[in-house]
Short mmCIF file of C-alpha atoms and ligand atoms in Angstrom, two decimals:
data_model
loop_
_atom_site.label_atom_id
_atom_site.label_comp_id
_atom_site.label_asym_id
_atom_site.label_seq_id
_atom_site.Cartn_x
_atom_site.Cartn_y
_atom_site.Cartn_z
CA UNK A 1 -56.01 -8.05 -5.19
CA UNK A 2 -51.86 -7.29 -4.19
CA UNK A 3 -52.25 -4.33 -1.61
CA UNK A 4 -49.32 -1.76 -1.42
CA UNK A 5 -47.74 -3.58 1.26
CA UNK A 6 -47.70 -6.76 -0.89
CA UNK A 7 -45.68 -4.89 -3.38
CA UNK A 8 -43.23 -3.41 -1.24
CA UNK A 9 -42.75 -5.74 1.53
CA UNK A 10 -42.76 -9.39 0.42
CA UNK A 11 -43.46 -12.00 3.18
CA UNK A 12 -40.42 -14.05 1.67
CA UNK A 13 -37.44 -12.23 2.40
CA UNK A 14 -34.52 -13.87 0.10
CA UNK A 15 -34.10 -14.91 -3.12
CA UNK A 16 -30.92 -14.96 -3.76
CA UNK A 17 -30.00 -18.80 -4.49
CA UNK A 18 -26.60 -20.18 -4.68
CA UNK A 19 -24.88 -23.44 -5.93
CA UNK A 20 -22.85 -25.47 -3.82
CA UNK A 21 -20.80 -28.34 -4.45
CA UNK A 22 -20.18 -30.76 -1.86
CA UNK A 23 -16.54 -31.94 -2.77
CA UNK A 24 -15.73 -33.70 0.09
CA UNK A 25 -18.11 -36.02 -0.71
CA UNK A 26 -17.02 -36.82 -4.31
CA UNK A 27 -15.86 -40.32 -4.55
CA UNK A 28 -12.43 -41.02 -6.97
CA UNK A 29 -12.37 -44.48 -8.64
CA UNK A 30 -9.01 -45.71 -10.40
CA UNK A 31 -9.72 -44.84 -13.74
CA UNK A 32 -7.93 -46.77 -17.38
CA UNK A 33 -6.28 -44.10 -19.47
CA UNK A 34 -8.88 -44.32 -22.47
CA UNK A 35 -11.17 -41.61 -24.45
CA UNK A 36 -13.72 -41.86 -22.36
CA UNK A 37 -11.98 -41.26 -18.98
CA UNK A 38 -10.30 -38.55 -20.48
CA UNK A 39 -13.66 -37.10 -21.27
CA UNK A 40 -14.79 -37.68 -17.54
CA UNK A 41 -11.30 -36.03 -16.60
CA UNK A 42 -12.09 -33.49 -18.38
CA UNK A 43 -15.62 -32.81 -17.09
CA UNK A 44 -14.43 -33.48 -13.63
CA UNK A 45 -12.10 -30.34 -14.08
CA UNK A 46 -14.42 -28.36 -15.65
CA UNK A 47 -16.88 -28.66 -12.46
CA UNK A 48 -13.69 -27.74 -10.44
CA UNK A 49 -13.27 -24.89 -12.14
CA UNK A 50 -16.75 -23.72 -12.00
CA UNK A 51 -16.72 -24.62 -8.20
CA UNK A 52 -13.67 -22.47 -7.53
CA UNK A 53 -15.53 -19.63 -9.44
CA UNK A 54 -18.40 -20.09 -7.70
CA UNK A 55 -16.59 -19.81 -4.19
CA UNK A 56 -14.98 -16.50 -5.34
CA UNK A 57 -17.93 -15.19 -6.24
CA UNK A 58 -18.11 -14.44 -2.59
CA UNK A 59 -14.98 -13.46 -1.92
CA UNK A 60 -13.56 -11.71 -4.95
CA UNK A 61 -15.02 -8.29 -5.30
CA UNK A 62 -14.56 -8.26 -8.96
CA UNK A 63 -17.28 -11.02 -9.28
CA UNK A 64 -19.92 -8.41 -7.70
CA UNK A 65 -23.72 -9.75 -7.36
CA UNK A 66 -24.63 -7.01 -9.18
CA UNK A 67 -23.19 -4.32 -11.67
CA UNK A 68 -22.38 -1.01 -10.20
CA UNK A 69 -22.28 2.30 -12.43
CA UNK A 70 -19.69 4.72 -10.07
CA UNK A 71 -16.67 7.20 -11.66
CA UNK A 72 -16.80 10.02 -13.50
CA UNK A 73 -16.40 13.76 -13.16
CA UNK A 74 -19.63 14.21 -12.22
CA UNK A 75 -19.84 11.45 -9.47
CA UNK A 76 -17.12 12.60 -7.70
CA UNK A 77 -18.64 16.19 -7.75
CA UNK A 78 -21.81 14.71 -6.16
CA UNK A 79 -19.72 12.71 -3.66
CA UNK A 80 -18.01 15.75 -2.32
CA UNK A 81 -20.83 17.89 -2.24
CA UNK A 82 -22.73 15.69 -0.30
CA UNK A 83 -19.17 15.16 2.36
CA UNK A 84 -19.30 18.79 2.21
CA UNK A 85 -19.12 19.76 6.32
CA UNK A 86 -21.25 23.04 7.29
CA UNK A 87 -17.98 24.45 9.39
CA UNK A 88 -14.45 23.06 10.78
CA UNK A 89 -16.38 21.29 13.98
CA UNK A 90 -18.11 19.00 11.74
CA UNK A 91 -17.14 15.38 10.38
CA UNK A 92 -17.29 13.99 7.07
CA UNK A 93 -18.85 10.39 7.54
CA UNK A 94 -19.07 7.74 5.22
CA UNK A 95 -21.87 5.89 6.03
CA UNK A 96 -22.19 2.08 4.78
CA UNK A 97 -25.60 0.59 4.60
CA UNK A 98 -27.12 3.98 4.29
CA UNK A 99 -30.52 2.98 2.43
CA UNK A 100 -30.88 0.56 5.25
CA UNK A 101 -33.02 0.97 7.99
CA UNK A 102 -30.40 2.54 10.63
CA UNK A 103 -28.06 3.59 7.74
CA UNK A 104 -30.83 5.86 6.59
CA UNK A 105 -31.61 7.02 9.94
CA UNK A 106 -28.30 7.99 11.20
CA UNK A 107 -27.35 9.36 7.42
CA UNK A 108 -30.55 11.84 7.88
CA UNK A 109 -29.38 13.17 11.43
CA UNK A 110 -25.56 13.34 10.55
CA UNK A 111 -26.52 15.50 7.82
CA UNK A 112 -29.48 17.37 10.18
CA UNK A 113 -26.39 18.58 12.83
CA UNK A 114 -23.95 19.92 9.77
CA UNK A 115 -22.00 17.09 9.22
CA UNK A 116 -21.16 15.67 5.75
CA UNK A 117 -22.30 12.38 4.67
CA UNK A 118 -21.73 10.47 2.23
CA UNK A 119 -23.87 7.00 1.47
CA UNK A 120 -22.56 3.39 0.18
CA UNK A 121 -25.11 0.41 -0.43
CA UNK A 122 -25.47 -2.02 -2.49
CA UNK A 123 -29.47 -2.23 -2.45
CA UNK A 124 -29.21 -6.07 -2.59
CA UNK A 125 -32.59 -7.95 -2.52
CA UNK A 126 -32.94 -9.42 1.01
CA UNK A 127 -35.90 -7.67 0.89
CA UNK A 128 -38.17 -5.69 -1.33
CA UNK A 129 -35.50 -3.02 -2.74
CA UNK A 130 -38.32 -0.48 -3.42
CA UNK A 131 -38.26 0.28 0.09
CA UNK A 132 -34.39 0.97 -0.06
CA UNK A 133 -34.76 3.00 -2.86
CA UNK A 134 -37.84 4.93 -1.24
CA UNK A 135 -35.25 5.73 1.57
CA UNK A 136 -33.08 6.63 -1.22
CA UNK A 137 -34.89 9.01 -1.96
CA UNK A 138 -35.33 10.51 1.03
CA UNK A 139 -31.99 10.90 1.71
CA UNK A 140 -31.10 12.87 -1.88
CA UNK A 141 -33.92 15.22 -0.79
CA UNK A 142 -32.13 15.89 2.06
CA UNK A 143 -28.70 16.40 0.23
CA UNK A 144 -27.26 12.93 0.88
CA UNK A 145 -25.75 11.31 -2.23
CA UNK A 146 -26.25 7.44 -2.16
CA UNK A 147 -23.24 5.75 -3.86
CA UNK A 148 -24.87 2.60 -5.44
CA UNK A 149 -21.66 0.10 -4.67
CA UNK A 150 -20.59 -3.26 -2.46
CA UNK A 151 -18.12 -3.25 0.42
CA UNK A 152 -16.29 -5.24 -1.42
CA UNK A 153 -15.90 -3.51 -3.85
CA UNK A 154 -11.96 -2.17 -2.69
CA UNK A 155 -11.40 0.19 -5.79
CA UNK A 156 -14.78 1.68 -5.25
CA UNK A 157 -13.87 2.10 -1.58
CA UNK A 158 -10.10 3.45 -2.41
CA UNK A 159 -11.91 5.70 -4.91
CA UNK A 160 -14.03 7.00 -2.65
CA UNK A 161 -11.48 7.90 0.18
CA UNK A 162 -9.64 9.44 -2.64
CA UNK A 163 -12.04 11.90 -3.38
CA UNK A 164 -12.93 12.63 0.33
CA UNK A 165 -10.91 12.75 3.53
CA UNK A 166 -13.52 10.53 5.17
CA UNK A 167 -12.72 11.36 9.09
CA UNK A 168 -14.97 8.89 9.44
CA UNK A 169 -16.55 5.86 8.58
CA UNK A 170 -20.19 4.77 9.81
CA UNK A 171 -20.55 0.90 8.93
CA UNK A 172 -23.75 -0.32 8.98
CA UNK A 173 -23.78 -2.39 6.29
CA UNK A 174 -24.55 -5.74 6.88
CA UNK A 175 -26.39 -9.41 5.93
CA UNK A 176 -28.78 -9.05 8.68
CA UNK A 177 -31.75 -11.50 10.24
CA UNK A 178 -30.92 -14.33 11.87
CA UNK A 179 -33.08 -16.88 10.86
CA UNK A 180 -32.01 -16.41 6.68
CA UNK A 181 -28.74 -17.71 7.82
CA UNK A 182 -30.04 -21.03 7.07
CA UNK A 183 -31.57 -20.30 3.27
CA UNK A 184 -27.81 -18.24 2.39
CA UNK A 185 -24.81 -18.62 4.59
CA UNK A 186 -22.61 -17.24 1.78
CA UNK A 187 -24.26 -14.00 1.76
CA UNK A 188 -23.47 -13.83 5.40
CA UNK A 189 -19.81 -14.13 4.64
CA UNK A 190 -19.77 -12.61 1.99
CA UNK A 191 -21.18 -9.13 3.42
CA UNK A 192 -20.10 -9.57 7.28
CA UNK A 193 -16.60 -10.77 6.82
CA UNK A 194 -15.35 -10.47 3.30
CA UNK A 195 -16.87 -6.73 3.39
CA UNK A 196 -15.78 -5.59 6.66
CA UNK A 197 -12.48 -6.92 5.52
CA UNK A 198 -12.07 -4.81 2.55
CA UNK A 199 -13.51 -2.22 4.19
CA UNK A 200 -10.93 -2.17 6.79
CA UNK A 201 -8.52 -2.09 5.10
CA UNK A 202 -9.12 0.52 2.74
CA UNK A 203 -9.43 2.43 5.98
CA UNK A 204 -5.94 1.19 6.83
CA UNK A 205 -4.38 2.50 4.22
CA UNK A 206 -6.66 5.60 3.81
CA UNK A 207 -4.36 9.13 5.45
CA UNK A 208 -5.69 10.15 7.14
CA UNK A 209 -7.12 6.85 8.57
CA UNK A 210 -10.83 7.45 9.76
CA UNK A 211 -12.13 6.12 12.88
CA UNK A 212 -14.97 3.74 12.35
CA UNK A 213 -17.68 2.67 14.14
CA UNK A 214 -20.24 -0.46 13.42
CA UNK A 215 -22.98 -2.48 14.19
CA UNK A 216 -22.07 -5.54 15.90
CA UNK A 217 -25.20 -7.46 17.37
CA UNK A 218 -26.43 -8.55 21.02
CA UNK A 219 -27.29 -12.26 19.09
CA UNK A 220 -23.23 -12.53 20.04
CA UNK A 221 -24.13 -13.50 23.42
CA UNK A 222 -25.95 -16.32 21.90
CA UNK A 223 -26.74 -19.11 24.68
CA UNK A 224 -24.92 -16.77 27.86
CA UNK A 225 -27.50 -17.31 30.51
CA UNK A 226 -26.48 -14.38 32.68
CA UNK A 227 -28.90 -11.72 32.39
CA UNK A 228 -28.62 -8.70 31.88
CA UNK A 229 -25.98 -9.11 29.04
CA UNK A 230 -23.12 -6.86 29.25
CA UNK A 231 -19.79 -6.32 27.73
CA UNK A 232 -17.52 -8.37 29.75
CA UNK A 233 -19.79 -10.97 29.36
CA UNK A 234 -18.51 -14.68 27.39
CA UNK A 235 -19.71 -14.59 23.39
CA UNK A 236 -17.92 -17.61 22.73
CA UNK A 237 -21.23 -19.41 21.96
CA UNK A 238 -23.17 -17.76 18.69
CA UNK A 239 -26.22 -19.71 18.50
CA UNK A 240 -26.47 -18.78 14.50
CA UNK A 241 -24.40 -18.02 11.69
CA UNK A 242 -25.12 -14.98 11.90
CA UNK A 243 -24.70 -14.29 15.56
CA UNK A 244 -21.05 -16.30 14.58
CA UNK A 245 -20.15 -13.52 11.56
CA UNK A 246 -20.89 -10.55 13.66
CA UNK A 247 -18.47 -12.34 16.35
CA UNK A 248 -15.74 -12.78 13.77
CA UNK A 249 -16.03 -9.24 13.08
CA UNK A 250 -15.60 -8.35 16.50
CA UNK A 251 -12.25 -10.61 16.67
CA UNK A 252 -11.46 -9.22 13.40
CA UNK A 253 -11.88 -5.48 13.89
CA UNK A 254 -9.64 -5.87 17.56
CA UNK A 255 -6.89 -7.00 15.41
CA UNK A 256 -6.63 -3.63 13.17
CA UNK A 257 -7.33 -1.90 16.00
CA UNK A 258 -3.63 -3.90 17.63
CA UNK A 259 -1.87 -4.03 14.55
CA UNK A 260 -2.50 -0.94 12.85
CA UNK A 261 -3.91 1.41 15.66
CA UNK A 262 -7.60 2.24 13.37
CA UNK A 263 -9.81 3.56 16.36
CA UNK A 264 -13.15 1.32 15.97
CA UNK A 265 -16.10 0.97 17.83
CA UNK A 266 -18.08 -1.50 17.68
CA UNK A 267 -21.87 -1.39 18.96
CA UNK A 268 -23.87 -4.40 19.68
CA UNK A 269 -27.24 -3.55 18.68
CA UNK A 270 -30.58 -5.02 20.31
CA UNK A 271 -33.99 -5.57 18.30
CA UNK A 272 -33.85 -2.12 16.38
CA UNK A 273 -37.37 -1.36 15.14
CA UNK A 274 -39.65 1.61 14.34
CA UNK A 275 -40.74 3.85 11.21
CA UNK A 276 -39.00 2.61 7.74
CA UNK A 277 -37.94 -0.17 9.60
CA UNK A 278 -37.23 -4.18 8.12
CA UNK A 279 -40.22 -5.99 6.71
CA UNK A 280 -38.53 -9.10 7.51
CA UNK A 281 -38.62 -8.33 11.31
CA UNK A 282 -41.59 -9.68 13.05
CA UNK A 283 -42.45 -6.34 14.68
CA UNK A 284 -43.14 -5.39 10.81
CA UNK A 285 -44.24 -8.63 9.65
CA UNK A 286 -46.88 -9.27 12.81
CA UNK A 287 -48.40 -5.52 12.09
CA UNK A 288 -49.17 -6.42 8.62
CA UNK A 289 -50.28 -9.56 8.93
CA UNK A 290 -52.66 -8.33 12.04
CA UNK A 291 -53.79 -5.39 9.78
CA UNK A 292 -54.54 -8.02 6.65
CA UNK A 293 -56.63 -9.91 9.10
CA UNK A 294 -53.72 -13.25 8.40
CA UNK A 295 -52.26 -15.10 11.33
CA UNK A 296 -48.82 -15.05 12.87
CA UNK A 297 -47.06 -17.38 13.90
CA UNK A 298 -45.26 -16.53 17.27
CA UNK A 299 -42.26 -19.40 18.64
CA UNK A 300 -41.86 -20.19 22.11
CA UNK A 301 -39.24 -21.58 23.82
CA UNK A 302 -38.63 -24.51 25.89
CA UNK A 303 -41.62 -25.44 27.62
CA UNK A 304 -43.83 -23.22 26.07
CA UNK A 305 -41.40 -20.49 27.36
CA UNK A 306 -42.19 -16.86 25.56
CA UNK A 307 -39.51 -15.67 24.22
CA UNK A 308 -38.22 -12.10 24.60
CA UNK A 309 -36.25 -9.33 23.12
CA UNK A 310 -34.52 -6.04 24.44
CA UNK A 311 -36.29 -4.32 21.58
CA UNK A 312 -34.55 -0.68 21.03
CA UNK A 313 -36.72 1.95 19.21
CA UNK A 314 -34.42 3.56 16.61
CA UNK A 315 -34.28 6.98 17.59
CA UNK A 316 -32.40 5.80 20.77
CA UNK A 317 -30.02 3.71 18.57
CA UNK A 318 -29.32 6.68 16.31
CA UNK A 319 -28.62 8.83 19.12
CA UNK A 320 -26.07 6.08 20.26
CA UNK A 321 -24.28 5.81 17.29
CA UNK A 322 -24.00 9.57 16.84
CA UNK A 323 -22.69 10.01 20.39
CA UNK A 324 -19.77 6.86 19.65
CA UNK A 325 -18.87 8.74 16.61
CA UNK A 326 -18.55 11.59 18.14
CA UNK A 327 -16.76 10.24 21.09
CA UNK A 328 -14.48 8.11 19.13
CA UNK A 329 -10.77 8.07 19.45
CA UNK A 330 -8.66 8.97 16.56
CA UNK A 331 -6.66 6.13 14.76
CA UNK A 332 -3.59 6.79 16.55
CA UNK A 333 -1.61 4.54 14.27
CA UNK A 334 1.78 2.91 15.79
CA UNK A 335 0.91 2.16 18.84
CA UNK A 336 1.83 -1.25 18.59
CA UNK A 337 5.58 -2.83 17.14
CA UNK A 338 5.88 -2.92 13.70
CA UNK A 339 8.73 -6.21 12.78
CA UNK A 340 11.18 -5.41 10.72
CA UNK A 341 10.42 -7.52 8.06
CA UNK A 342 6.84 -5.97 8.01
CA UNK A 343 8.49 -2.75 7.79
CA UNK A 344 10.63 -3.74 5.00
CA UNK A 345 7.26 -4.83 2.96
CA UNK A 346 5.69 -1.63 3.60
CA UNK A 347 8.57 -0.25 1.75
CA UNK A 348 8.41 -2.60 -0.72
CA UNK A 349 4.50 -1.98 -1.46
CA UNK A 350 5.28 2.06 -1.57
CA UNK A 351 8.26 2.15 -3.75
CA UNK A 352 6.53 -0.70 -6.12
CA UNK A 353 10.38 -2.73 -5.85
CA UNK A 354 11.15 -5.78 -4.28
CA UNK A 355 13.63 -5.68 -1.98
CA UNK A 356 16.54 -7.65 -2.09
CA UNK A 357 16.77 -9.57 1.16
CA UNK A 358 19.72 -11.25 3.19
CA UNK A 359 18.66 -12.48 7.04
CA UNK A 360 21.82 -13.07 9.16
CA UNK A 361 21.88 -13.40 13.05
CA UNK A 362 21.64 -9.96 14.70
CA UNK A 363 25.04 -8.96 15.57
CA UNK A 364 26.14 -8.27 18.74
CA UNK A 365 26.87 -4.88 18.94
CA UNK A 366 24.12 -3.16 21.24
CA UNK A 367 21.05 -3.38 19.33
CA UNK A 368 17.68 -4.92 21.02
CA UNK A 369 15.42 -7.88 20.11
CA UNK A 370 12.51 -5.09 20.30
CA UNK A 371 10.87 -1.90 21.27
CA UNK A 372 7.41 -1.11 22.67
CA UNK A 373 6.82 2.65 24.09
CA UNK A 374 4.28 2.68 26.94
CA UNK A 375 2.89 5.85 26.02
CA UNK A 376 -0.08 6.28 29.01
CA UNK A 377 2.36 9.27 31.17
CA UNK A 378 3.35 10.93 28.30
CA UNK A 379 -0.60 10.67 26.69
CA UNK A 380 -2.05 11.92 30.39
CA UNK A 381 0.97 14.42 31.08
CA UNK A 382 1.31 15.95 28.01
CA UNK A 383 -1.28 15.41 25.85
CA UNK A 384 1.08 12.64 23.32
CA UNK A 385 -1.17 11.46 20.80
CA UNK A 386 0.39 10.12 18.04
CA UNK A 387 -1.17 9.86 15.16
CA UNK A 388 0.70 8.32 12.21
CA UNK A 389 0.84 5.02 11.87
CA UNK A 390 3.91 3.49 9.72
CA UNK A 391 1.98 2.69 6.65
CA UNK A 392 1.05 7.04 6.40
CA UNK A 393 4.69 7.87 7.89
CA UNK A 394 6.31 5.70 4.93
CA UNK A 395 3.79 6.87 2.08
CA UNK A 396 4.74 10.41 3.56
CA UNK A 397 8.88 9.60 3.60
CA UNK A 398 8.74 8.00 0.26
CA UNK A 399 6.87 11.13 -1.56
CA UNK A 400 8.99 13.69 0.19
CA UNK A 401 10.42 14.80 -2.85
CA UNK A 402 7.79 15.91 -4.36
CA UNK A 403 6.32 17.49 -1.95
CA UNK A 404 9.50 19.66 -1.32
CA UNK A 405 9.89 20.72 -5.40
CA UNK A 406 6.07 21.38 -5.15
CA UNK A 407 6.93 23.91 -2.05
CA UNK A 408 9.80 25.19 -3.55
CA UNK A 409 9.37 25.16 -7.40
CA UNK A 410 5.49 25.72 -7.93
CA UNK A 411 5.98 24.58 -11.60
CA UNK A 412 8.29 21.62 -11.05
CA UNK A 413 7.68 17.93 -9.81
CA UNK A 414 11.05 17.12 -9.71
CA UNK A 415 13.79 17.67 -7.12
CA UNK A 416 17.07 19.46 -7.95
CA UNK A 417 19.67 17.73 -5.33
CA UNK A 418 22.79 19.95 -6.26
CA UNK A 419 24.92 17.90 -3.67
CA UNK A 420 24.87 15.13 -5.34
CA UNK A 421 26.88 16.22 -8.97
CA UNK A 422 22.93 17.22 -9.84
CA UNK A 423 21.15 13.85 -9.38
CA UNK A 424 17.76 14.00 -9.67
CA UNK A 425 15.90 11.99 -6.89
CA UNK A 426 12.52 11.08 -7.62
CA UNK A 427 10.35 9.12 -5.85
CA UNK A 428 8.13 6.56 -7.73
CA UNK A 429 4.99 8.90 -8.26
CA UNK A 430 7.59 11.89 -8.74
CA UNK A 431 8.94 9.99 -11.51
CA UNK A 432 5.59 9.27 -13.04
CA UNK A 433 4.56 12.88 -12.56
CA UNK A 434 7.79 14.18 -14.38
CA UNK A 435 7.58 11.71 -17.05
CA UNK A 436 3.86 13.34 -17.37
CA UNK A 437 5.49 16.35 -17.62
CA UNK A 438 8.49 15.48 -20.24
CA UNK A 439 5.50 15.28 -22.93
CA UNK A 440 4.83 18.72 -22.94
CA UNK A 441 8.39 20.32 -22.22
CA UNK A 442 9.50 18.18 -24.40
CA UNK A 443 12.15 16.20 -22.23
CA UNK A 444 13.36 12.76 -22.43
CA UNK A 445 12.63 10.19 -19.74
CA UNK A 446 16.29 8.82 -20.59
CA UNK A 447 17.42 11.98 -19.05
CA UNK A 448 20.36 11.67 -16.41
CA UNK A 449 18.31 13.99 -14.51
CA UNK A 450 16.07 11.93 -13.69
CA UNK A 451 16.58 8.75 -11.07
CA UNK A 452 14.04 6.94 -8.66
CA UNK A 453 15.34 6.23 -5.32
CA UNK A 454 15.71 2.58 -5.94
CA UNK A 455 18.15 3.41 -9.18
CA UNK A 456 19.64 6.22 -7.09
CA UNK A 457 20.44 4.04 -4.28
CA UNK A 458 22.28 1.21 -6.43
CA UNK A 459 24.24 4.11 -8.35
CA UNK A 460 25.49 5.09 -3.85
CA UNK A 461 26.16 1.39 -3.53
CA UNK A 462 28.57 1.39 -6.33
CA UNK A 463 29.60 4.18 -6.43
CA UNK A 464 30.89 3.95 -2.86
CA UNK A 465 32.04 0.19 -3.54
CA UNK A 466 34.57 1.98 -6.00
CA UNK A 467 35.69 4.56 -4.01
CA UNK A 468 35.76 4.77 -0.46
CA UNK A 469 37.76 8.42 -0.59
CA UNK A 470 34.55 9.71 -2.55
CA UNK A 471 31.81 7.71 -0.68
CA UNK A 472 29.29 10.13 0.53
CA UNK A 473 25.89 9.52 2.45
CA UNK A 474 23.02 10.84 0.96
CA UNK A 475 22.36 13.88 3.03
CA UNK A 476 18.47 15.11 2.15
CA UNK A 477 17.82 17.91 0.58
CA UNK A 478 19.50 21.44 1.32
CA UNK A 479 17.96 23.43 4.12
CA UNK A 480 17.26 27.01 4.05
CA UNK A 481 19.64 29.09 6.61
CA UNK A 482 16.54 30.13 7.89
CA UNK A 483 15.98 26.45 8.83
CA UNK A 484 18.80 26.21 10.55
CA UNK A 485 21.39 25.23 7.72
CA UNK A 486 22.80 21.73 6.29
CA UNK A 487 22.01 19.17 9.33
O1 UGB B 501 -30.58 -7.91 18.29
C1 UGB B 501 -29.37 -8.49 17.18
O2 UGB B 501 -28.92 -8.28 17.17
C2 UGB B 501 -30.52 -8.89 15.94
O3 UGB B 501 -32.00 -8.20 16.04
C3 UGB B 501 -33.61 -8.99 15.03
O4 UGB B 501 -33.15 -10.32 15.05
P1 UGB B 501 -34.34 -10.83 15.76
O5 UGB B 501 -34.76 -10.54 17.62
O6 UGB B 501 -34.35 -12.00 15.98
O7 UGB B 501 -35.62 -9.90 15.49
P2 UGB B 501 -36.97 -10.55 14.74
O8 UGB B 501 -36.77 -11.55 13.84
O9 UGB B 501 -37.76 -9.21 14.81
O10 UGB B 501 -37.89 -11.75 16.50
C4 UGB B 501 -38.32 -11.12 16.88
C5 UGB B 501 -38.47 -12.21 18.35
O11 UGB B 501 -39.54 -12.65 17.48
C6 UGB B 501 -39.46 -14.02 17.24
N1 UGB B 501 -40.52 -13.95 16.00
C7 UGB B 501 -39.79 -14.05 14.74
C8 UGB B 501 -40.69 -14.41 13.80
C9 UGB B 501 -41.67 -15.00 13.35
O12 UGB B 501 -42.29 -15.11 12.14
N2 UGB B 501 -42.49 -15.18 14.85
C10 UGB B 501 -41.73 -14.88 16.16
O13 UGB B 501 -41.87 -15.24 17.24
C11 UGB B 501 -38.46 -14.32 17.10
O14 UGB B 501 -37.98 -15.98 17.52
C12 UGB B 501 -37.51 -13.59 18.21
O15 UGB B 501 -38.05 -13.86 19.26
C13 UGB B 501 -32.19 -8.59 13.59
O16 UGB B 501 -33.36 -9.30 12.48
C14 UGB B 501 -31.18 -9.20 13.37
O17 UGB B 501 -30.52 -8.60 12.17
C15 UGB B 501 -30.29 -8.77 14.66
O18 UGB B 501 -29.92 -7.25 14.68
#
């Protein structure tokens, strides 16, 4: 008869089968034109396409391993309610891997002290999902909503950040387990690398950018012989694919901090154990087998030396996670120089218009090749902490007319700049809204009063070309006398 443990915790984790095509070993032979040869080539092309699609299945968020359901007003309400903070001193945290071992404990601890928590988990079957479902129920009972979805789903992540301006992300979703990588290497790339990058891209684009704390692993120390392991030790000799993906995660997060100023803290967990733990881990499976009178397999190292781990109890890990969230710096954005072509590409993305670029040698007119501010003195003397990165700042810039209109006119969504002969300048976002508005106010989108920034700039260029005398530069919206008059 099967026990409850058997039902809940299978002894053989991992059921995802992957199919691989070894393209490198494929032999090519000279073929002659004949119907049969063409048939063979057609088959080959189909196989090639199938291989490509199969590869995409673990890097392309659209080809998920499961069908997630999310969205809708009720769903948004649940997300918002779950993210509510007790008071302004608390944080709103997106916890990925919330139905996992560490994720569920951290979520409960955050909620208990008054933080807002929204969970995200893909409920994969690396080990029996019924344990994850049981953890989810526990979280639900404590007011935590767990969204069912994958960190590779960029649309879902972006939606979550649209609904809630998370101040922090606790990233614990991962393909865990050291030895399982021999069976299913693709799952490690899918979650620990592709999923991580998708999450970082979302955090980078979010306004405001959240601070991120994530789980790396003691396994990055790999074959390191210097003990005890410490942060400054070399970590370039991973002993498993799992370790290699966690080490890659450390390098990837470094670049997102360096380029985009995202605040990121990586924690190297050492073999975490405790209640609600993972059935694939040794302490768990040993316990089950001992209780059932079954034998256990204890591995040994070279010369029959005992293996050893610095086991860490879950409550200590939870304290470490909360402490890291509490002390994490704010994402600072523009602490690194951004190249001018990058500036242009950000503008292109926000304006949804491709720039016509002419690259020419820098003229000798006093321009300098680069600037990069060391703000440490300003930080210590003045408490200066720039918090707007270029992505965010430019996004605000291109939306500027829309914001001013909201403030001044409330009902109108378009800014009228009468300095420019009554021309209305609208950002693309404002244009969309203006078009929506037109439907109800019976105005047509062909009205000369509506122009996008791009159209306005083109007109300005033509205007300047045609009449030097009347050339005027755009001075922005009128200032109220109280704010100092026109610039
Ligand atoms: O700190 C980490 O970075 C990792 O910790 C954990 O990995 P490990 O430390 O390898 O834990 P675990 O499997 O419990 O094996 C413990 C010991 O039992 C030995 N072991 C294992 C199985 C067995 O049947 N027999 C056995 O002797 C085994 O050889 C080992 O010596 C997480 O799973 C991993 O996701 C990651 O977070």
